[in-house]
Coordinates of C-alpha atoms and ligand atoms in Angstrom, one line a residue:
X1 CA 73.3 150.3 134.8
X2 CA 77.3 150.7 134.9
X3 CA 79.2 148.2 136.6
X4 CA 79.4 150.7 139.4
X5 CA 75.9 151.0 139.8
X6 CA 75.6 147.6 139.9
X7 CA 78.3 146.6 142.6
X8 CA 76.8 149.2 144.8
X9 CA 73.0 148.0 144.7
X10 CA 74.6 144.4 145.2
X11 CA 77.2 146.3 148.3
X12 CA 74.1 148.2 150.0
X13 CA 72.2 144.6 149.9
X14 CA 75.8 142.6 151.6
X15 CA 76.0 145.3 154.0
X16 CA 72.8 145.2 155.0
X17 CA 73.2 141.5 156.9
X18 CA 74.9 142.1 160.8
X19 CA 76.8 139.2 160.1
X20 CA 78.9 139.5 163.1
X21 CA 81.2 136.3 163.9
X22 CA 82.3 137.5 167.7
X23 CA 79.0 137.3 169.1
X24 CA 76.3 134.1 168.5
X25 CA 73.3 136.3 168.9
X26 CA 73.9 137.4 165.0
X27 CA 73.3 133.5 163.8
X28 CA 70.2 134.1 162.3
X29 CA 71.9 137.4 160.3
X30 CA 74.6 135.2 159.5
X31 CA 72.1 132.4 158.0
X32 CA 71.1 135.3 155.9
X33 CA 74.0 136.3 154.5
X34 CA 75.1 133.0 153.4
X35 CA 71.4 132.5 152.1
X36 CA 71.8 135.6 150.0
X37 CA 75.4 134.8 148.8
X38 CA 74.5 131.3 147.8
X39 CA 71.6 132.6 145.5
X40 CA 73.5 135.9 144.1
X41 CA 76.3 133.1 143.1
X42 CA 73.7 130.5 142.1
X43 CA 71.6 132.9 139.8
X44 CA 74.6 133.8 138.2
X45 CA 75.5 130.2 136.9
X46 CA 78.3 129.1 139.6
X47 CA 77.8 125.5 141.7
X48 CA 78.1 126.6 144.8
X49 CA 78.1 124.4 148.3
X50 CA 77.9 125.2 151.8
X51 CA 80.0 122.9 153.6
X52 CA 79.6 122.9 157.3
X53 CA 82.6 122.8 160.0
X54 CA 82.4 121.4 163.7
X55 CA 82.1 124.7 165.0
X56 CA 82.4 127.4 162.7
X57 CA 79.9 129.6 160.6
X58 CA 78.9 128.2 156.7
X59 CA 81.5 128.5 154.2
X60 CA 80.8 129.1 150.9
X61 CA 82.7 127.3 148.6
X62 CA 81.1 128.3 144.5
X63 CA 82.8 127.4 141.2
X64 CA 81.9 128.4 137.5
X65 CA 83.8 126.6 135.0
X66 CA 84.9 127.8 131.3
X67 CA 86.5 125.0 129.9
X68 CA 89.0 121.6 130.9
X69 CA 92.0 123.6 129.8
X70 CA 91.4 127.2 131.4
X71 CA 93.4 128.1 133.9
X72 CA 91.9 128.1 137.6
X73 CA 91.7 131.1 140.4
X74 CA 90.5 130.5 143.6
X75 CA 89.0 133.6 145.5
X76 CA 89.0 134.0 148.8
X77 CA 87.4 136.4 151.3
X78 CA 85.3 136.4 154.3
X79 CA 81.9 137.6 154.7
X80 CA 81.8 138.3 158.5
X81 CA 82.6 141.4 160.6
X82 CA 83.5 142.8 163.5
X83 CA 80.9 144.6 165.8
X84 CA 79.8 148.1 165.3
X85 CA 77.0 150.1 167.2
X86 CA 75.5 153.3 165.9
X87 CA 76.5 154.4 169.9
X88 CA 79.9 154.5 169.4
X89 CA 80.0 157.4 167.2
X90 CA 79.0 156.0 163.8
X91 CA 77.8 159.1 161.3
X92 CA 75.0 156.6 160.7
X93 CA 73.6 153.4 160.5
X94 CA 76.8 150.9 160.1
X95 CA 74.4 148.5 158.4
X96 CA 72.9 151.3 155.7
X97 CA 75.4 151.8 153.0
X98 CA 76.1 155.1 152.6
X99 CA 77.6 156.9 149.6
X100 CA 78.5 160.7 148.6
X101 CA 81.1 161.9 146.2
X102 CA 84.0 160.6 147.3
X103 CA 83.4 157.8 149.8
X104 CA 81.4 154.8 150.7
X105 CA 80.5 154.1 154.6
X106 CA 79.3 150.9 156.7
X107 CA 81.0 148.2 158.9
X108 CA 82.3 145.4 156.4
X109 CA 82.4 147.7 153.3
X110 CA 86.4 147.1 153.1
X111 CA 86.4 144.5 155.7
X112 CA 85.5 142.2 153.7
X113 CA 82.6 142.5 152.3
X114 CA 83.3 145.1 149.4
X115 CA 86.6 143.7 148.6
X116 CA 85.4 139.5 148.3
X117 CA 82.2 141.7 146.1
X118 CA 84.5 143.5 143.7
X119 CA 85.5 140.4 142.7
X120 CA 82.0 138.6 142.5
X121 CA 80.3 141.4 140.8
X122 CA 83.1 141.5 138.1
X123 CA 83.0 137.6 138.2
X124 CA 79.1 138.3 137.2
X125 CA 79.7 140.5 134.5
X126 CA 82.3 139.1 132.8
X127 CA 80.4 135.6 132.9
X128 CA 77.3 137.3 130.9
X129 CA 79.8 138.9 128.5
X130 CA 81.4 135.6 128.2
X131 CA 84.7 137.3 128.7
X132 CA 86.0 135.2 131.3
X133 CA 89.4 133.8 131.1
X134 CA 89.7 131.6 134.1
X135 CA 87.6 128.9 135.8
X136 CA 86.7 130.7 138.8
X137 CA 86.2 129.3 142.0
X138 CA 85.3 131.4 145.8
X139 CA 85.7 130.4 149.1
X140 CA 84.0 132.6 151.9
X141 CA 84.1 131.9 155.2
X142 CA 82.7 133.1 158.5
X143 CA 85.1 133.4 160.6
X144 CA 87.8 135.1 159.7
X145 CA 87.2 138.2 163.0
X146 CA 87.2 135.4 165.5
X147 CA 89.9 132.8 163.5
X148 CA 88.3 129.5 162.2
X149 CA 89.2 126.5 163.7
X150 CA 87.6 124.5 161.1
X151 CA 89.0 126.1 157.8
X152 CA 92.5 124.0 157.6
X153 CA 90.7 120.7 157.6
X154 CA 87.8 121.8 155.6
X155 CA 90.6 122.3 153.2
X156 CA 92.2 119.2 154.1
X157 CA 89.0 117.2 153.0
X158 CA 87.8 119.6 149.8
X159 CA 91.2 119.7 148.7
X160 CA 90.2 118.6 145.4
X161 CA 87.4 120.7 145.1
X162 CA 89.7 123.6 145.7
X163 CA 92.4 122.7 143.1
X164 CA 93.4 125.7 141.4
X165 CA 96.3 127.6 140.0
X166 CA 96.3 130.8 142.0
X167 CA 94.9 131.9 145.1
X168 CA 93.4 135.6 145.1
X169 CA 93.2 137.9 148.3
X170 CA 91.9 141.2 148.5
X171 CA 91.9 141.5 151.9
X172 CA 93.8 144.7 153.2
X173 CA 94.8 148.3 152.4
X174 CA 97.1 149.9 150.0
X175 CA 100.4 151.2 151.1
X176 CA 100.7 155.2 150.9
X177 CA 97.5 154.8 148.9
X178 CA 99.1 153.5 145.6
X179 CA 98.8 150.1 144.1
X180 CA 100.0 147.5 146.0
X181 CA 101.1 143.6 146.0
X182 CA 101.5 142.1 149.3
X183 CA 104.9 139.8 149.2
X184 CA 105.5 138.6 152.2
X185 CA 103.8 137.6 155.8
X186 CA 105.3 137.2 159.3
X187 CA 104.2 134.0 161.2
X188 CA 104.7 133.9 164.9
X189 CA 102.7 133.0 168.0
X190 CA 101.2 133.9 171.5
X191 CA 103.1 132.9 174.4
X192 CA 102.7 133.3 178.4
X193 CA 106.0 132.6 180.9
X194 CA 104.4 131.7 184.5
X195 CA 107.5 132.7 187.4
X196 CA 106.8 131.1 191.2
X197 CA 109.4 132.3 193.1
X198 CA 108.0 131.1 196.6
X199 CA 103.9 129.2 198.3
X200 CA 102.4 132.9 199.2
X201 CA 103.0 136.3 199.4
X202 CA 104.4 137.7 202.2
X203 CA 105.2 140.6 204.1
X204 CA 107.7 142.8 202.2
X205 CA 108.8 144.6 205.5
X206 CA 109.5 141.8 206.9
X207 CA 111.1 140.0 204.0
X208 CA 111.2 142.1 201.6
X209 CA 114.9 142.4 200.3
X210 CA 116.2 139.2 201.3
X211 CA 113.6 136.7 199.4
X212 CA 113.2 136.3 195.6
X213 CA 109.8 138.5 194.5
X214 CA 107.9 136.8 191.4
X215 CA 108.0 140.5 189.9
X216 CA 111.6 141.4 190.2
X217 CA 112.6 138.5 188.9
X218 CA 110.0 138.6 185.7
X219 CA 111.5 142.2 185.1
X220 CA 115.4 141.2 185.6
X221 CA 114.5 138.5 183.0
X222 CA 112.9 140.8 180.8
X223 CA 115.4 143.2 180.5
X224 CA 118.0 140.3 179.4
X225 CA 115.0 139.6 176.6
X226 CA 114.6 143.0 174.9
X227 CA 117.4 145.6 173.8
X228 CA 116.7 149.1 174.6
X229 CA 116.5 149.1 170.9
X230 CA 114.0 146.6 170.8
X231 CA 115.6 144.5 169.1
X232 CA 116.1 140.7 170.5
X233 CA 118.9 139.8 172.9
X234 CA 119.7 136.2 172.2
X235 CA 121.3 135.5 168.9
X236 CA 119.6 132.2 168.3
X237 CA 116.0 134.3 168.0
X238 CA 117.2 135.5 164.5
X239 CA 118.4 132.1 163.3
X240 CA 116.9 131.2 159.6
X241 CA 115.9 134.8 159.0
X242 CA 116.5 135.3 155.1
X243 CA 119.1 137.8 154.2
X244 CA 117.3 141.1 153.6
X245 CA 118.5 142.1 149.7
X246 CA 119.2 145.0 148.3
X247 CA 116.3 145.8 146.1
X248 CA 114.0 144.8 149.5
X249 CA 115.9 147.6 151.4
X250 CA 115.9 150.1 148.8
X251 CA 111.8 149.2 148.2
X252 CA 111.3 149.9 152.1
X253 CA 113.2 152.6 152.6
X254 CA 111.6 154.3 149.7
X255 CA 108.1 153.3 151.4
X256 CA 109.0 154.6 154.9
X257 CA 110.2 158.2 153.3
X258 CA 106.7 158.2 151.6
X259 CA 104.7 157.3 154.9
X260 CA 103.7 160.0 156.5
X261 CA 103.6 160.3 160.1
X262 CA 103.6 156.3 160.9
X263 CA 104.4 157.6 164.8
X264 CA 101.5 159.9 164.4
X265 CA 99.2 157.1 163.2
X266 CA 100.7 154.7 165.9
X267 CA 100.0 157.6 168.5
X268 CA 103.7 157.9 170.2
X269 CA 106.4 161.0 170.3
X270 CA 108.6 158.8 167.3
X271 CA 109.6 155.3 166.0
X272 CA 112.3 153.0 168.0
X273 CA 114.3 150.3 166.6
X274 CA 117.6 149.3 165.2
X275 CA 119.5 152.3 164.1
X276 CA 119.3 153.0 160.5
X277 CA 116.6 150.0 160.1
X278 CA 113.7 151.4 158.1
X279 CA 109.9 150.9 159.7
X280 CA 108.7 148.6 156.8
X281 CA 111.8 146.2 157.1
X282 CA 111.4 146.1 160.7
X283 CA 107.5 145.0 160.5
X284 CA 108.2 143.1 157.4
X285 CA 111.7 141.2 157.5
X286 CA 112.8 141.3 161.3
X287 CA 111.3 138.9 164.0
X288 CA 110.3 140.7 167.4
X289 CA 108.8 139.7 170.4
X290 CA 105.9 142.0 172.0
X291 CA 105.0 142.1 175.7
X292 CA 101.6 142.1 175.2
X293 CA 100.6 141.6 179.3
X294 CA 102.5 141.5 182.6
X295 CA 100.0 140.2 185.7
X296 CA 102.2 140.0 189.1
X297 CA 101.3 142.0 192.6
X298 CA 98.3 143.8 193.7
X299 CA 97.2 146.2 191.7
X300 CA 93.6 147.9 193.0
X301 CA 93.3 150.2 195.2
X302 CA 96.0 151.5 197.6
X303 CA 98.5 149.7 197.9
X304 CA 99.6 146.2 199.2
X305 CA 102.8 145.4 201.3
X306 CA 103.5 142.5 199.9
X307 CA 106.5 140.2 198.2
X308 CA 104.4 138.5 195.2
X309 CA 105.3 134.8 195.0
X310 CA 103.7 134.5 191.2
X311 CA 103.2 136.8 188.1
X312 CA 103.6 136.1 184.1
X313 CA 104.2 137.8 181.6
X314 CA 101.9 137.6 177.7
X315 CA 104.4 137.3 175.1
X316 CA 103.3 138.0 171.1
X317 CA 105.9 136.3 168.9
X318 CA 106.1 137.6 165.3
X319 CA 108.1 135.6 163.2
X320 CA 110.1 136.6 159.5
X321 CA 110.7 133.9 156.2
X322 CA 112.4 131.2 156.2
X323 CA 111.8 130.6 160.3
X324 CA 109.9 127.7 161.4
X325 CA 107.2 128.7 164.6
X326 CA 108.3 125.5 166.3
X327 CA 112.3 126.2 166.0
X328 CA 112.1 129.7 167.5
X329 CA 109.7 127.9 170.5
X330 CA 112.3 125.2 171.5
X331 CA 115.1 128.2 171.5
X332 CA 113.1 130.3 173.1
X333 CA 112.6 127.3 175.2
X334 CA 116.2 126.8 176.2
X335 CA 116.8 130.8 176.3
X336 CA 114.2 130.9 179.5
X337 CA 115.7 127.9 180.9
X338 CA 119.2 128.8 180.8
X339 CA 118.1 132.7 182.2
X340 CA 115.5 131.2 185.1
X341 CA 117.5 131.4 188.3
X342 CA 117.6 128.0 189.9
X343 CA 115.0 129.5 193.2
X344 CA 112.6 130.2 190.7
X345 CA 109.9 128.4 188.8
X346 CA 109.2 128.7 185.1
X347 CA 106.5 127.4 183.5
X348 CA 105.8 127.9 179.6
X349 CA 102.4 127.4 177.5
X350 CA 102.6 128.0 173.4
X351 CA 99.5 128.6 170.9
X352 CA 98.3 129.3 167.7
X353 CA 101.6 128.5 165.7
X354 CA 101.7 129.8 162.2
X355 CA 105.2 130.0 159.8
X356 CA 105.2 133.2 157.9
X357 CA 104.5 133.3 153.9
X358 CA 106.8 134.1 151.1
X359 CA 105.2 134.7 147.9
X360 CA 106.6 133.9 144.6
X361 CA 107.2 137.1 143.0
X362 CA 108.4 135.1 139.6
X363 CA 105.1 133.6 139.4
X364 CA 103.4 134.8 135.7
X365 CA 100.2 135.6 137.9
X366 CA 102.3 137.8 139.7
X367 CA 104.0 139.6 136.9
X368 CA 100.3 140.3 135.4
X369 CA 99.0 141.4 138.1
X370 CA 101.6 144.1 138.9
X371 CA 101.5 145.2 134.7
X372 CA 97.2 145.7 135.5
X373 CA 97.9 147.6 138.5
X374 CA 100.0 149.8 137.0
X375 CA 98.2 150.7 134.2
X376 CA 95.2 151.1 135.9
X377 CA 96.5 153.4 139.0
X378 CA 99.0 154.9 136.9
X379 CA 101.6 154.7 139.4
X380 CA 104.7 152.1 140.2
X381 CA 103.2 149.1 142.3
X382 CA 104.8 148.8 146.2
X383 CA 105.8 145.5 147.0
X384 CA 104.8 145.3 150.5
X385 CA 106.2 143.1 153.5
X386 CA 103.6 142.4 155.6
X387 CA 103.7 142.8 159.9
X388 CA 100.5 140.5 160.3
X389 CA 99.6 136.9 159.1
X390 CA 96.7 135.6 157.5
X391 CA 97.1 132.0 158.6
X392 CA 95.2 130.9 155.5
X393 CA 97.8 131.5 153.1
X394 CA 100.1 129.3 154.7
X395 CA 97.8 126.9 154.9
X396 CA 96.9 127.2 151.1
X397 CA 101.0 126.9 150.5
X398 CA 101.0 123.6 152.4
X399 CA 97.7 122.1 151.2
X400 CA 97.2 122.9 147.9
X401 CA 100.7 123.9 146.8
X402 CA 99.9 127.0 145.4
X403 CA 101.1 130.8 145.7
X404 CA 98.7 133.7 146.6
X405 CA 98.5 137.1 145.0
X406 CA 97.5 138.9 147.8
X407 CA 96.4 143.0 146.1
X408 CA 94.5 144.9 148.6
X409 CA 92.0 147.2 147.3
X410 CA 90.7 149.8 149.9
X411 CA 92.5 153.0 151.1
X412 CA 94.6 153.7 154.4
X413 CA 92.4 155.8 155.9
X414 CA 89.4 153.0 155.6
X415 CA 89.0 153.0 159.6
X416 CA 88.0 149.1 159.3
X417 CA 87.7 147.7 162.7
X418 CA 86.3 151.2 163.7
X419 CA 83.4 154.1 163.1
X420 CA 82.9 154.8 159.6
X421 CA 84.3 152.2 158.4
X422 CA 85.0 153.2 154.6
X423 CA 86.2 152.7 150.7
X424 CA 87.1 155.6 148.8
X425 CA 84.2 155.8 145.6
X426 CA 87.9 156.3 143.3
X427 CA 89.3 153.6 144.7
X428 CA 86.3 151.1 144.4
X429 CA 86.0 152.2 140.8
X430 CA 89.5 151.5 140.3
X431 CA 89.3 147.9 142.2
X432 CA 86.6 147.4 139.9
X433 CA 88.9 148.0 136.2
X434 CA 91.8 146.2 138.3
X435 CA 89.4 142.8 138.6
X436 CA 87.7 143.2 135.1
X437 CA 91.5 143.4 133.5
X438 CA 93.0 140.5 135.7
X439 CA 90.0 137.8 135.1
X440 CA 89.5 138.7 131.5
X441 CA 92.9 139.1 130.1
Ligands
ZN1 ZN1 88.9 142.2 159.9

């Protein structure tokens, strides 16, 4: 059997389990999963432990050593997925693997399941050809759909256990389908601003006009927030943003020009920001702040005659390297109280505070890793700024000290999250040469 063959009787077995973290009627699929991980890793020679958080799914924490002096990689990945029903459109079964020429269907097969597995097969093969060159070791978790509460101080307490030298993700798509190395994360946080202008509603015929109303004054605060450019109204929001450089410009502008239709893919008439600011430094370098929910008034049927005396408003913060989460809260802090008329009420609530990630782009790992990729794709590799977070590698920065190479495998038009959810057949063949060359030379 060729290495191919083999990862896809191992990927139709992974896919198999409806390991679903957002819903607890898939524990006992789960319990499978983690049963058939454990012995796949086991069978293969590596210790591997299940350690067990307050509320979260198993983890799987599994580590094969080569020798005191070898250098160490931790792998990490996640072996639960989002939902998927054959009833909302799937081809066919999302938990039947499904391969033609080109492409490989079912829900997890990029998300995460075939990437975390490119690694592990390889991890398998190399270990019987006694090829490896690094003490492996893999952590898997559960939880990555639904965000693990357990996972930082899981960490906390293995932190020995997961010693290592470099922290591998696979966990995303390329960029313009070409090889890609992931540089940079924004952090950020969810926010919601409560406004009580007044005890009840009231009439608005026979106030309306001369009270405060909870919504025009959430809009008139608004608009003092958000530029029509979208960009950030007070200065102190961009505080301890690092300089953008030259060669980070000339890198995204040279990605945007390749995209091709990002509006189209975003479904609106055309992009909106700063003028002459390119769509990948915006995501990647530049904090924003989303409205991401506005509740005030009566919105059902008909209509209401009313002067609202409460609404809020759901605010997404996304943050950019060097910023601190807690630094842009307390200005944001002191931005809404110095912009709250005195007639009305502001309250504030904060959560899930994460700083964004700079990777080390000196690191040797790094510099290895971009010479594989590019000899296997045959193409230059994008360094990509990345919109999102994955709270994890901040946490790995802070716990174990350690950089991550972050190299998504799976192609653009992967649909993971939705129907026919997929990996390209080239693509997995290539992710498969790109982890043989990286843990063996
Ligand atoms: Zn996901």
């Amino acid at each position: 059997m060729t290495d191919f063959e083999k990862y896809k009787k191992l990927l139709g077995e992974f896919v198999s389990f409806q390991s679903v973290s957002t819903n607890p009627k898939y524990a006992p699929e789960i319990e499978k999963t983690v049963a058939w991980l454990k012995k796949l890793l086991s069978t293969s020679g590596f210790k591997t432990k299940i350690w067990k958080g307050k509320s979260s799914n198993p983890i799987i924490f599994s580590e094969y050593k080569i020798s005191n002096t070898a250098k160490t990689v931790l792998i990490y990945g996640h072996y639960d997925v989002q939902p998927a029903e054959s009833n909302d459109g799937w081809k066919s079964d999302p938990f039947v693997l499904k391969v033609n020429k080109t492409k490989m269907a079912a829900r997890g097969v990029v998300d995460n399941k075939g990437q975390i597995l490119v690694h592990i097969a390889t991890a398998i093969n190399l270990i019987k050809k006694n090829a490896l060159k690094y003490n492996l070791k893999f952590l898997i978790e559960g939880n990555e759909e639904t965000g693990n509460d357990d996972l930082a101080f899981l960490m906390q307490k293995n932190n020995k256990k997961l010693a290592c030298d470099i922290l591998l993700v696979s966990d995303g798509e390329l960029t313009n389908n070409k090889p890609t190395i992931e540089v940079s994360l924004r952090g950020g946080f969810n926010c919601t601003l409560k406004f009580t202008t007044g005890t009840t509603n009231v009439h608005s015929g026979i106030f309306g006009g001369a009270i405060p109303n909870a919504g025009t004054e959430i809009v008139k605060f608004l608009s003092k927030l958000i530029n029509p450019d979208n960009s950030i109204a007070y200065k102190s929001f961009y505080k301890n943003v690092d300089k953008i450089s030259k060669a980070e410009l000339k890198n995204n502008k040279r990605l945007t020009h390749e995209a091709k239709n990002i509006a189209k893919l975003a479904g609106v008439e055309s992009l909106l920001g700063p003028k002459g600011v390119d769509f990948y430094t915006i995501t990647g370098l530049t904090p924003t702040i989303q409205i991401t929910g506005l509740k005030v008034g009566y919105i059902d049927d008909g209509y209401a005659n009313i002067v609202p005396n409460t609404g809020e408003v759901r605010l997404n913060f996304r943050t950019a390297a060097s910023q601190k989460a807690q630094g842009v809260v307390d200005d944001f802090k002191k931005f809404v109280k110095e912009n709250t008329p005195k007639y009305v009420k502001s309250e504030l609530s904060f959560s899930g505070l994460h700083d964004p990630v700079k990777i080390n782009t000196d690191s040797p790992y790094f510099e290895v890793a971009e010479k594989i990729l590019n000899k296997v794709y045959g193409t230059k590799v994008n360094r990509k700024n990345v919109g999102g977070a994955i709270p994890f590698v901040g946490d790995v920065k802070k716990i174990l000290g350690v950089d991550t190479l972050l190299i998504p495998l799976v192609n653009e038009d992967c649909n993971m999250h939705g129907r026919d959810e997929n990996f390209d057949v080239d693509l997995v063949k290539k992710a498969l040469e790109f982890s043989e060359k990286f843990l063996s030379s």
